[in-house]
PDB file of C-alpha atoms and ligand atoms in Angstrom:
ATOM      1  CA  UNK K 162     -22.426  13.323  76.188  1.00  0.00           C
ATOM      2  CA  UNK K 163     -25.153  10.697  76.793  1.00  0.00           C
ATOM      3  CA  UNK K 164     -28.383  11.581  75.978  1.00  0.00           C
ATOM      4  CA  UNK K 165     -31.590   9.719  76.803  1.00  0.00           C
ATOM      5  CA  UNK K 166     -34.985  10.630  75.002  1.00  0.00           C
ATOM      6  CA  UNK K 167     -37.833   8.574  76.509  1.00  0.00           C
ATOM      7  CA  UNK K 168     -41.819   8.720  76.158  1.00  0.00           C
ATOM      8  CA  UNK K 169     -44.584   7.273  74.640  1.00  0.00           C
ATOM      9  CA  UNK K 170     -44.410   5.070  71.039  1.00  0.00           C
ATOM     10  CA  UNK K 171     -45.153   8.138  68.859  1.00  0.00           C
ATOM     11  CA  UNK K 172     -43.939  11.004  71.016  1.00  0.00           C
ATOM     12  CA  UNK K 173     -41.306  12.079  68.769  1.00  0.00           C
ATOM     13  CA  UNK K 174     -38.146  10.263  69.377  1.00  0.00           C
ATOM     14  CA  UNK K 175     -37.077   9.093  66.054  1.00  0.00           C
ATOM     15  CA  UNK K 176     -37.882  12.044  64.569  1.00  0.00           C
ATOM     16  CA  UNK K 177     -35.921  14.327  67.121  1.00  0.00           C
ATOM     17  CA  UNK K 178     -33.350  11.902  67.344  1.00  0.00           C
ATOM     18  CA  UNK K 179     -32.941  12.561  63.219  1.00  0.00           C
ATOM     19  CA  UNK K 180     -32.263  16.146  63.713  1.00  0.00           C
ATOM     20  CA  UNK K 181     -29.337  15.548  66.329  1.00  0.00           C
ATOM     21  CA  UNK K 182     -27.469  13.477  64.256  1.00  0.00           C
ATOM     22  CA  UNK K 183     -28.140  16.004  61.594  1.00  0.00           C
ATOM     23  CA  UNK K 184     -27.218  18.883  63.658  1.00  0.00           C
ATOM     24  CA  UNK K 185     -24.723  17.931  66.202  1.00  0.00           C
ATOM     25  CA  UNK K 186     -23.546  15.096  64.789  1.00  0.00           C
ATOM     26  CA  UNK K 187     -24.124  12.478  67.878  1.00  0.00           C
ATOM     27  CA  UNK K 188     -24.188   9.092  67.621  1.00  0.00           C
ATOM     28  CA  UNK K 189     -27.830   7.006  67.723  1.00  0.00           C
ATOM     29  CA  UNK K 190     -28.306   3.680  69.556  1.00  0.00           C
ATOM     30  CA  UNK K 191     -32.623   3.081  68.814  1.00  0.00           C
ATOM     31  CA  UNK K 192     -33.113  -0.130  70.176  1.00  0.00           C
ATOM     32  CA  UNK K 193     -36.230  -0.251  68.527  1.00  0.00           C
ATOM     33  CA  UNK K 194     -33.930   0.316  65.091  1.00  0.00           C
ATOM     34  CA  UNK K 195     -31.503  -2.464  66.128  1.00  0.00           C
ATOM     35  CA  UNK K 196     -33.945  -5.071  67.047  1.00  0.00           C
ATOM     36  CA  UNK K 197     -35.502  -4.651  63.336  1.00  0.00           C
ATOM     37  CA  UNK K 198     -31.935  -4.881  61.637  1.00  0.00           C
ATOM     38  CA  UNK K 199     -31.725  -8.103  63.497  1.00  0.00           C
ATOM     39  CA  UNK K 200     -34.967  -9.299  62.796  1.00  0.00           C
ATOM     40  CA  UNK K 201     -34.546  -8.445  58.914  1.00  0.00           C
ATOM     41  CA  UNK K 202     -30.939 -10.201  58.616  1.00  0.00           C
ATOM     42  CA  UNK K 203     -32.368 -13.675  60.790  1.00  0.00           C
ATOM     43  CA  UNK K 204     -29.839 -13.406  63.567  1.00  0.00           C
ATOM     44  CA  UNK K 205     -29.988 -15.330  66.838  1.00  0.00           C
ATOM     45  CA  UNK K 206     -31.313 -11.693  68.625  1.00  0.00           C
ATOM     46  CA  UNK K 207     -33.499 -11.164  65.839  1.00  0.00           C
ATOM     47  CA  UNK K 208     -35.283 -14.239  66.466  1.00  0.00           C
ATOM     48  CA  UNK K 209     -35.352 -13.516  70.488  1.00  0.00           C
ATOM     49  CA  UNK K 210     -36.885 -10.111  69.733  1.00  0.00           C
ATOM     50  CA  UNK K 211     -40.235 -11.021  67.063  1.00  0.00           C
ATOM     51  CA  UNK K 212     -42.607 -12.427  68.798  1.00  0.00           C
ATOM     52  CA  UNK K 213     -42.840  -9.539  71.557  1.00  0.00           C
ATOM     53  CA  UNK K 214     -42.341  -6.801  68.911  1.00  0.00           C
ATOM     54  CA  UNK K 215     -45.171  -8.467  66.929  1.00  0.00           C
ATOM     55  CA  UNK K 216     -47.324  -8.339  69.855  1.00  0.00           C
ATOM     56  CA  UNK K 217     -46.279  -5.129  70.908  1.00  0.00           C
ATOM     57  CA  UNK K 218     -44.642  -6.408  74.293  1.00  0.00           C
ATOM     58  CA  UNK K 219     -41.310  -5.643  75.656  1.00  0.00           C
ATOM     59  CA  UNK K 220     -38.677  -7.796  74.654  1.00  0.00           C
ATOM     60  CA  UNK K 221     -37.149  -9.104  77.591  1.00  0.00           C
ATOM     61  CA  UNK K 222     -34.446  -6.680  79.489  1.00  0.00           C
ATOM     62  CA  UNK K 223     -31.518  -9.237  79.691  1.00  0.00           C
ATOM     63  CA  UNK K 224     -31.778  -9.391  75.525  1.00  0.00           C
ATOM     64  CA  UNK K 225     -32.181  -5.811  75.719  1.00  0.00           C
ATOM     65  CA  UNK K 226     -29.522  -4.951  77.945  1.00  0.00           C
ATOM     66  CA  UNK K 227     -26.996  -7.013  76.165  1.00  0.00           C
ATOM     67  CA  UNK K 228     -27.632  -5.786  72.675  1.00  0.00           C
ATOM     68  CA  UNK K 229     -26.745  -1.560  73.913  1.00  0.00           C
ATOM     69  CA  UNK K 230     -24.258  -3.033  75.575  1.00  0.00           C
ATOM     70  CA  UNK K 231     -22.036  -4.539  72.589  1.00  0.00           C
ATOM     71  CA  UNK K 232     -23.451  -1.452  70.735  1.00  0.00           C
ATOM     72  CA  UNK K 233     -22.116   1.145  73.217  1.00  0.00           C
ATOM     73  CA  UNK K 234     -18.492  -0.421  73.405  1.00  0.00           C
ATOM     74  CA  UNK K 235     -18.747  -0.111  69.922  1.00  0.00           C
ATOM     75  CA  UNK K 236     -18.996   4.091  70.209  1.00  0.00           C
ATOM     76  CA  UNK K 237     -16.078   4.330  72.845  1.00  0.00           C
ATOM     77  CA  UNK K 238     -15.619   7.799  73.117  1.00  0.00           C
ATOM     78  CA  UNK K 239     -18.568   9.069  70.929  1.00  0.00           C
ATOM     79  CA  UNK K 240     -21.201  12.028  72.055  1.00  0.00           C
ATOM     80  CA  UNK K 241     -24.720   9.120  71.865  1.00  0.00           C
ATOM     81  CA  UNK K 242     -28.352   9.640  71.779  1.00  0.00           C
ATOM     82  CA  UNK K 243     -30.163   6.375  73.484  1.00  0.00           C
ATOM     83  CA  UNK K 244     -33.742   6.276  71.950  1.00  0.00           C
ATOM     84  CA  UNK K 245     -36.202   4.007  73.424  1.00  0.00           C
ATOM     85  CA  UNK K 246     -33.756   2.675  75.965  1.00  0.00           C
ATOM     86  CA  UNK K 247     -33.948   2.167  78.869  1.00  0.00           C
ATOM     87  CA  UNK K 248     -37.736   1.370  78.699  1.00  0.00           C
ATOM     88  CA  UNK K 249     -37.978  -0.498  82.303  1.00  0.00           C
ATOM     89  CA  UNK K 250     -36.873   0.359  85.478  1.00  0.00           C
ATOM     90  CA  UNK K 251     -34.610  -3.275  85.883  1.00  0.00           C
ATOM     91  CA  UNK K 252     -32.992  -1.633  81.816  1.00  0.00           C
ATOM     92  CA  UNK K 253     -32.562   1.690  83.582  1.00  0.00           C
ATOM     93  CA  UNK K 254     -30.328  -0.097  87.077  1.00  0.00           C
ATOM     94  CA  UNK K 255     -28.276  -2.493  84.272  1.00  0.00           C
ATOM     95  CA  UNK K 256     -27.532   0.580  82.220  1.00  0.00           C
ATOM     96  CA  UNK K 257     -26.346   2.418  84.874  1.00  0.00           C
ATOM     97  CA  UNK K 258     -23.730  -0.044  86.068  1.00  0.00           C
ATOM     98  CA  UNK K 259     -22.906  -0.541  82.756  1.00  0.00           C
ATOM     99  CA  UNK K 260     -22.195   3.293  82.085  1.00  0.00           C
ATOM    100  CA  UNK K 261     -20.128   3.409  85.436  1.00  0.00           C
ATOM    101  CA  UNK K 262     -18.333   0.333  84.584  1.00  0.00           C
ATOM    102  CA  UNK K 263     -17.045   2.472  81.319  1.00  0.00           C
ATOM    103  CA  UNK K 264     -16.390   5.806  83.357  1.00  0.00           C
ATOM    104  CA  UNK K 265     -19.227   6.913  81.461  1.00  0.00           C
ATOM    105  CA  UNK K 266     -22.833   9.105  83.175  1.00  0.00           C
ATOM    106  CA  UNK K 267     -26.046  10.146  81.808  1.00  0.00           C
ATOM    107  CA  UNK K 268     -25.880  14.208  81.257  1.00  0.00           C
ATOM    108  CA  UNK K 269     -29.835  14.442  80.393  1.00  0.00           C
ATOM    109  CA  UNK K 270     -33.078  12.272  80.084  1.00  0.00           C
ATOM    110  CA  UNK K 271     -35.126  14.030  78.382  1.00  0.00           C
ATOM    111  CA  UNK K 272     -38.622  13.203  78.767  1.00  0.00           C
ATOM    112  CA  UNK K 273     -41.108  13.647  75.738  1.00  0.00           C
ATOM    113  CA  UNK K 274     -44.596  14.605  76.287  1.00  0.00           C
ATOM    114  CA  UNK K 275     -47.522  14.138  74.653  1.00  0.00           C
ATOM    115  CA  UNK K 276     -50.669  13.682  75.789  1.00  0.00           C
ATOM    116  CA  UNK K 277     -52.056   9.988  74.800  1.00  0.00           C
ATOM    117  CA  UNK K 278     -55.189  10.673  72.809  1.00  0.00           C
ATOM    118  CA  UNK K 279     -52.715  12.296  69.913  1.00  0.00           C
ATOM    119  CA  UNK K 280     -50.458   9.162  70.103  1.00  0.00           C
ATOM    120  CA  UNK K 281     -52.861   7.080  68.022  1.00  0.00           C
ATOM    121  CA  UNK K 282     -53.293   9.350  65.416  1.00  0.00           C
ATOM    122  CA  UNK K 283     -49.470  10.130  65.072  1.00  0.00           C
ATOM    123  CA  UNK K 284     -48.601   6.381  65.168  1.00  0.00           C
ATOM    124  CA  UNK K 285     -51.312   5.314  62.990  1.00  0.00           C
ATOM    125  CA  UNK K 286     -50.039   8.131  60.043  1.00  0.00           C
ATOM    126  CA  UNK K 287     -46.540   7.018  60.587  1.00  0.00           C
ATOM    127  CA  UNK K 288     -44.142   5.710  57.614  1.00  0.00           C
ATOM    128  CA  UNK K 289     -40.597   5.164  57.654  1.00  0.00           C
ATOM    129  CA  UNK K 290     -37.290   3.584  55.623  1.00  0.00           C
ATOM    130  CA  UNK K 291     -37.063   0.306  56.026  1.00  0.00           C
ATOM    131  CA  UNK K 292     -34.094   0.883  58.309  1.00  0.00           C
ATOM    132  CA  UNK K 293     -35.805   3.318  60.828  1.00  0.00           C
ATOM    133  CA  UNK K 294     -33.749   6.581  60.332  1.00  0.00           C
ATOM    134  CA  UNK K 295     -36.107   8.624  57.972  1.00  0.00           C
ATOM    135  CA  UNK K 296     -39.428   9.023  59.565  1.00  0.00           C
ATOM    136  CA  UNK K 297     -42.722  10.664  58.039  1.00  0.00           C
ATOM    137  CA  UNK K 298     -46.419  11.147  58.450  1.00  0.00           C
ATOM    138  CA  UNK K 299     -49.155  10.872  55.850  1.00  0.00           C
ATOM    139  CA  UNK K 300     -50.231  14.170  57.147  1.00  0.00           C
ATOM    140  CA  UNK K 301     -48.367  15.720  60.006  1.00  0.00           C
ATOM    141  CA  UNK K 302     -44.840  15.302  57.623  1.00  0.00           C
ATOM    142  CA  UNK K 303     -45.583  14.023  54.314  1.00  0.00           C
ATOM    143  CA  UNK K 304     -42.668  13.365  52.423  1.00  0.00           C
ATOM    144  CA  UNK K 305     -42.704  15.136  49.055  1.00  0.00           C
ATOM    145  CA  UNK K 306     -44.375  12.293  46.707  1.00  0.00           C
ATOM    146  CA  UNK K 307     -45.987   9.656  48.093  1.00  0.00           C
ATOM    147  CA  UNK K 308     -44.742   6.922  49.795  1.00  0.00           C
ATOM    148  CA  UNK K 309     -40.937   8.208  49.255  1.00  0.00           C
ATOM    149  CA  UNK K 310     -38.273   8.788  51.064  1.00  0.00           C
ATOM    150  CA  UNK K 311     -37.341  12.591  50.425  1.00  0.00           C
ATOM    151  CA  UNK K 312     -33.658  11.642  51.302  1.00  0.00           C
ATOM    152  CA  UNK K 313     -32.711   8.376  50.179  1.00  0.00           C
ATOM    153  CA  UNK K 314     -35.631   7.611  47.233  1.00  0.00           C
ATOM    154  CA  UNK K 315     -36.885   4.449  48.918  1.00  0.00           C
ATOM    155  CA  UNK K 316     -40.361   3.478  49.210  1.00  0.00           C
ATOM    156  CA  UNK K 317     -41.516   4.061  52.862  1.00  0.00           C
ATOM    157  CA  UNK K 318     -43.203   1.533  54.867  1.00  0.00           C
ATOM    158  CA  UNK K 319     -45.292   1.029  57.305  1.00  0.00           C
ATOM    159  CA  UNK K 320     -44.852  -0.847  60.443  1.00  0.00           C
ATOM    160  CA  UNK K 321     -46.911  -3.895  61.589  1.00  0.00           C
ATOM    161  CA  UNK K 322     -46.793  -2.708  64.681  1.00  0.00           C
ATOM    162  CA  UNK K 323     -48.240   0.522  64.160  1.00  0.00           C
ATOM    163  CA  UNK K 324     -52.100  -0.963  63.449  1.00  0.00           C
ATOM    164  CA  UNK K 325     -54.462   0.042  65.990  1.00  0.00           C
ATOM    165  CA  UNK K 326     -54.389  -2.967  68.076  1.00  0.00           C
ATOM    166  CA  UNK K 327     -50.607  -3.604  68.261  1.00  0.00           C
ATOM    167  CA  UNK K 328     -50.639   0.066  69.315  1.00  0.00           C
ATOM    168  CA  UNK K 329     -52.952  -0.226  72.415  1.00  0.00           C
ATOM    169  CA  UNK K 330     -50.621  -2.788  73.223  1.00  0.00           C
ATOM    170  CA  UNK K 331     -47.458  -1.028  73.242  1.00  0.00           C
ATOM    171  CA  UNK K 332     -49.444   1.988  75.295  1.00  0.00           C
ATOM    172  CA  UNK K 333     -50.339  -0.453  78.126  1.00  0.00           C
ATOM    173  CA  UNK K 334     -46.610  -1.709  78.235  1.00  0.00           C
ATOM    174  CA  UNK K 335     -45.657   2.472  78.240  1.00  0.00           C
ATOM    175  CA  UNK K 336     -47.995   3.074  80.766  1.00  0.00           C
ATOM    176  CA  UNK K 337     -46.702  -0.036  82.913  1.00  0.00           C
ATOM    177  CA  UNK K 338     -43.413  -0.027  82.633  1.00  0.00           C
ATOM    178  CA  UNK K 339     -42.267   2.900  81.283  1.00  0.00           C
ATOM    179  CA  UNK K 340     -43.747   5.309  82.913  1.00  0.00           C
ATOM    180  CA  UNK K 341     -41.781   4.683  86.376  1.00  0.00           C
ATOM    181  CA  UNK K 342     -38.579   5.624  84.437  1.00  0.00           C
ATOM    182  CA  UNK K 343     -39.540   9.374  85.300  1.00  0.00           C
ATOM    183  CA  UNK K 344     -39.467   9.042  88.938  1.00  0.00           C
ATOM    184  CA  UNK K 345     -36.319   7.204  88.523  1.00  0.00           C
ATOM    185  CA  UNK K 346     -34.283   9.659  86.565  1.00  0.00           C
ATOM    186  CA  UNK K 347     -36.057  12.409  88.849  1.00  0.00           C
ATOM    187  CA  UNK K 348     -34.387  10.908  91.734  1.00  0.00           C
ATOM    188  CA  UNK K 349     -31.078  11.142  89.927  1.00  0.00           C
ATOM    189  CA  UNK K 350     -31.297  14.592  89.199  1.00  0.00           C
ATOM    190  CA  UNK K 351     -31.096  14.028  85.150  1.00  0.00           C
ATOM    191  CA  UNK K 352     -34.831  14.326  84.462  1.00  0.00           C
ATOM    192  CA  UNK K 353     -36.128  17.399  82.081  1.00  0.00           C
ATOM    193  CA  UNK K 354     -39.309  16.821  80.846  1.00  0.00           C
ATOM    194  CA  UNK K 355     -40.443  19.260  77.537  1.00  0.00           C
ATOM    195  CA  UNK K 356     -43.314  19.412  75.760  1.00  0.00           C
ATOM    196  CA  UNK K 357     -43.590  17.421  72.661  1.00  0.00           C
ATOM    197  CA  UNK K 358     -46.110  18.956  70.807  1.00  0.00           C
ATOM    198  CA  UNK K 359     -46.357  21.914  68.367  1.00  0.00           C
ATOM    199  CA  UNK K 360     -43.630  21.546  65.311  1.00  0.00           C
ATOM    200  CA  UNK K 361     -41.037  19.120  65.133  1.00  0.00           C
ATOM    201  CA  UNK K 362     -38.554  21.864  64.988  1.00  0.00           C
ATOM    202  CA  UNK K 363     -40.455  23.724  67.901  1.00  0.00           C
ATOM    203  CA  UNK K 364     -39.458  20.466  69.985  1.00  0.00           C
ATOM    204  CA  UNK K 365     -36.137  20.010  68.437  1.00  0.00           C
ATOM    205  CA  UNK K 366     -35.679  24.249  69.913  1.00  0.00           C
ATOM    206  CA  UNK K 367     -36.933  23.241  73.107  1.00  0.00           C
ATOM    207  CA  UNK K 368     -34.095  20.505  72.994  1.00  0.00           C
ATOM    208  CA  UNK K 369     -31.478  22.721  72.053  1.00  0.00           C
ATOM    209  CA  UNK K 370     -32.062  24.942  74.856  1.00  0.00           C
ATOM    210  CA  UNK K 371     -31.492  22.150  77.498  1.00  0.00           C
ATOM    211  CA  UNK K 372     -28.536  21.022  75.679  1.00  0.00           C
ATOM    212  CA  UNK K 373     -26.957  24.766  75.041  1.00  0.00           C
ATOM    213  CA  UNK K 374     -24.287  25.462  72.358  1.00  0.00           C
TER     214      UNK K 374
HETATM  215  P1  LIG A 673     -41.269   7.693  68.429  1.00  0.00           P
HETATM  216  O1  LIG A 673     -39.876   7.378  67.917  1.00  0.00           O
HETATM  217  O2  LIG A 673     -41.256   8.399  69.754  1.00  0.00           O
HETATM  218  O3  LIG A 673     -42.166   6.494  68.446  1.00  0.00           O
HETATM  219  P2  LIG A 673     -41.593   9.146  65.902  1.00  0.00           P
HETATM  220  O4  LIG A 673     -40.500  10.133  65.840  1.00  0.00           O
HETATM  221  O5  LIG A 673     -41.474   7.934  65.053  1.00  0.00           O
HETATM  222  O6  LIG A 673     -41.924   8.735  67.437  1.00  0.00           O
HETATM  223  O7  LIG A 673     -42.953   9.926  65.550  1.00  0.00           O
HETATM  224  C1  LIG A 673     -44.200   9.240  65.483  1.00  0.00           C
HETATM  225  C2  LIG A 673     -45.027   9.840  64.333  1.00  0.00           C
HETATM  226  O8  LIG A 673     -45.401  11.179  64.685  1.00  0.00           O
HETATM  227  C3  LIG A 673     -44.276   9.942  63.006  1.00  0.00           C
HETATM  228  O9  LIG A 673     -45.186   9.683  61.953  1.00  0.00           O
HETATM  229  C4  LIG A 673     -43.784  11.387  62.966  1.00  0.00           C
HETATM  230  O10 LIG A 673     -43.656  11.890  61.638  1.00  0.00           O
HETATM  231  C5  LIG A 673     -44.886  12.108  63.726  1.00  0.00           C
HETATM  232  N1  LIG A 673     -44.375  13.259  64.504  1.00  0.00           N
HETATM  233  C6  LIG A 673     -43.182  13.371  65.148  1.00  0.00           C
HETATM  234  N2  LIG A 673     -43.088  14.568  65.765  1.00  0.00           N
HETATM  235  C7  LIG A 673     -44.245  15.224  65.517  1.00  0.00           C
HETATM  236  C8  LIG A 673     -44.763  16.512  65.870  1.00  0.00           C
HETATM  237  N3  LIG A 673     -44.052  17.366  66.618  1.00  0.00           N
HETATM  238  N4  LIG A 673     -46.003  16.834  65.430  1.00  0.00           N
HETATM  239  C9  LIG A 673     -46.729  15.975  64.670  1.00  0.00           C
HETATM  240  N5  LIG A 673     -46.304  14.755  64.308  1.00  0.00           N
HETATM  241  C10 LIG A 673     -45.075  14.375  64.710  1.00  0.00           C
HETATM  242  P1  LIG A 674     -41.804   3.214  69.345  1.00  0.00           P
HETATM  243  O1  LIG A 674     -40.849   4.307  69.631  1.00  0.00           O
HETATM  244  O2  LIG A 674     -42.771   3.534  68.286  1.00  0.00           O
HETATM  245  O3  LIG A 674     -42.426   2.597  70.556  1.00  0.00           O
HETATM  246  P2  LIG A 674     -39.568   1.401  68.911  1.00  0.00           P
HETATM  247  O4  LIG A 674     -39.085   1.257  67.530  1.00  0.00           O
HETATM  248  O5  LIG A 674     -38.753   2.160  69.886  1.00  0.00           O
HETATM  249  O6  LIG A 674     -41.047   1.959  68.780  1.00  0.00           O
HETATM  250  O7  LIG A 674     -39.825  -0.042  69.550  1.00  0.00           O
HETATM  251  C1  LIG A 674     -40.545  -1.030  68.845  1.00  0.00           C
HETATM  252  C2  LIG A 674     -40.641  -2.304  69.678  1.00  0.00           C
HETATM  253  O8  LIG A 674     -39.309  -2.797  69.943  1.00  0.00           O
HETATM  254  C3  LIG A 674     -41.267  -2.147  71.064  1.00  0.00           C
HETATM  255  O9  LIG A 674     -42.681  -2.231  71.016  1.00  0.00           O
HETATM  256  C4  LIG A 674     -40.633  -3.333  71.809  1.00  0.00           C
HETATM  257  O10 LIG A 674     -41.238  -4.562  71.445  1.00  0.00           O
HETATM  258  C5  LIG A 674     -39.215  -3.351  71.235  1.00  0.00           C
HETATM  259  N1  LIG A 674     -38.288  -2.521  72.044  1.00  0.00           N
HETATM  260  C6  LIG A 674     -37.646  -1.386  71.636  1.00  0.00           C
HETATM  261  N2  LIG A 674     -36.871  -0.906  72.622  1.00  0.00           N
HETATM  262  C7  LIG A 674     -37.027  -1.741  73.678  1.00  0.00           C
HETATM  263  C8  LIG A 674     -36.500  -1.772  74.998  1.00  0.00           C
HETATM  264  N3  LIG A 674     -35.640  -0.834  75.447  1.00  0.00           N
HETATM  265  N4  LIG A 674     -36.893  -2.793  75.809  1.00  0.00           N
HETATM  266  C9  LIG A 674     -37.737  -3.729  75.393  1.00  0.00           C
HETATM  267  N5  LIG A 674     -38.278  -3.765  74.171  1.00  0.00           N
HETATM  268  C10 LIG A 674     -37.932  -2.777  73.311  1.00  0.00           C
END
């Protein structure tokens, strides 16, 4: 199965994303996830990626593209969840040749909603493992002590992204070029939007029942 979840930085992605590995076992390909790894271990893409991920632009689609690419031959076979990709309409065409070129189609893109004035406030309160996968808030999901992860023990950080200017950024670039995707994957007949507010686990049900058993 592939499995897009798309929507605004801090509707819920990460953190839904962590219960379907935990749950159903899929594979994750976070592009946002990847580009950090890179960025942390100085490779060539890495160094491509900073300076729009400091500023809290896009990085550019043909790095993009090429990165899930040489991820997703690396899952052959494998049931994957793409979070935060595509993120532009040109991502969204690419990835779709790229998924018929491997015999491969989209079952669901599921769109996350949440209306922008809470997006601040969840982004803002947001810490995470260094390597993306464990994802908290100071108050919405507080781990159990302070500034720990409750699975792994590691001290949490937060992201420089996530101040309140970066932020605004990354909403413009949502708004911009994001956005469109849902009129794109509503013409292909994959689109199902939910609601992403309420509990995470209230979100991660209203997942469940588009995906069935
Ligand atoms: P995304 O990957 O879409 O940017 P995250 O999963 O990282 O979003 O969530 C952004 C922040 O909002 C995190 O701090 C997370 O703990 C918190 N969060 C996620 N889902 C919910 C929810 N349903 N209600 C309240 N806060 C949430
Ligand atoms: P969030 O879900 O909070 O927006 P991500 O971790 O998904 O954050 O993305 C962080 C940053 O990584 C983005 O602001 C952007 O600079 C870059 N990025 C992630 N995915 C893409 C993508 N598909 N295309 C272009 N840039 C991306």
């Amino acid at each position: 199965m592939i499995l897009l979840l798309f929507g605004p930085p801090g509707a819920g992605k990460g953190t839904q994303s962590a219960f379907l590995i935990e749950k159903r076992s899929m594979a994750h390909i976070s592009t946002g996830n990847l580009f950090r790894a890179n960025i942390k271990n100085e490779t060539e893409l890495g160094l491509k990626a900073k300076s729009f991920m400091d500023a809290g632009d896009l990085v550019p689609d043909s790095v993009t593209v090429g990165m899930v690419e040489s991820e997703l031959e690396s899952l052959k076979g494998a049931s994957v969840i793409f979070d935060g990709f595509p993120r532009t309409v040109p991502q969204a065409e690419a990835f779709d040749e790229l998924l018929t070129k491997m015999s491969l189609k989209i079952d669901h893109a599921i769109f996350v909603e949440v209306p922008s004035e809470m997006l601040v406030e969840r982004l803002s309160g947001r810490r995470m493992t260094a390597d993306g996968k464990h994802v908290y808030h100071v108050t919405f999901n507080p781990p159990k002590q302070e500034g720990i992860c409750d699975v792994t023990g590691e001290e949490l950080i937060q992201r420089k992204d996530d101040s309140e200017e970066v932020i605004s950024n990354r909403l413009e670039a949502y708004e911009k070029s994001t956005a469109p995707l849902k009129d794109y994957y509503e013409s292909k007949g994959v689109l199902k939007s939910i609601d992403g507010t309420g509990e995470p686990e209230e979100v991660f049900g209203r997942i469940e029942a588009i995906l069935g058993s």
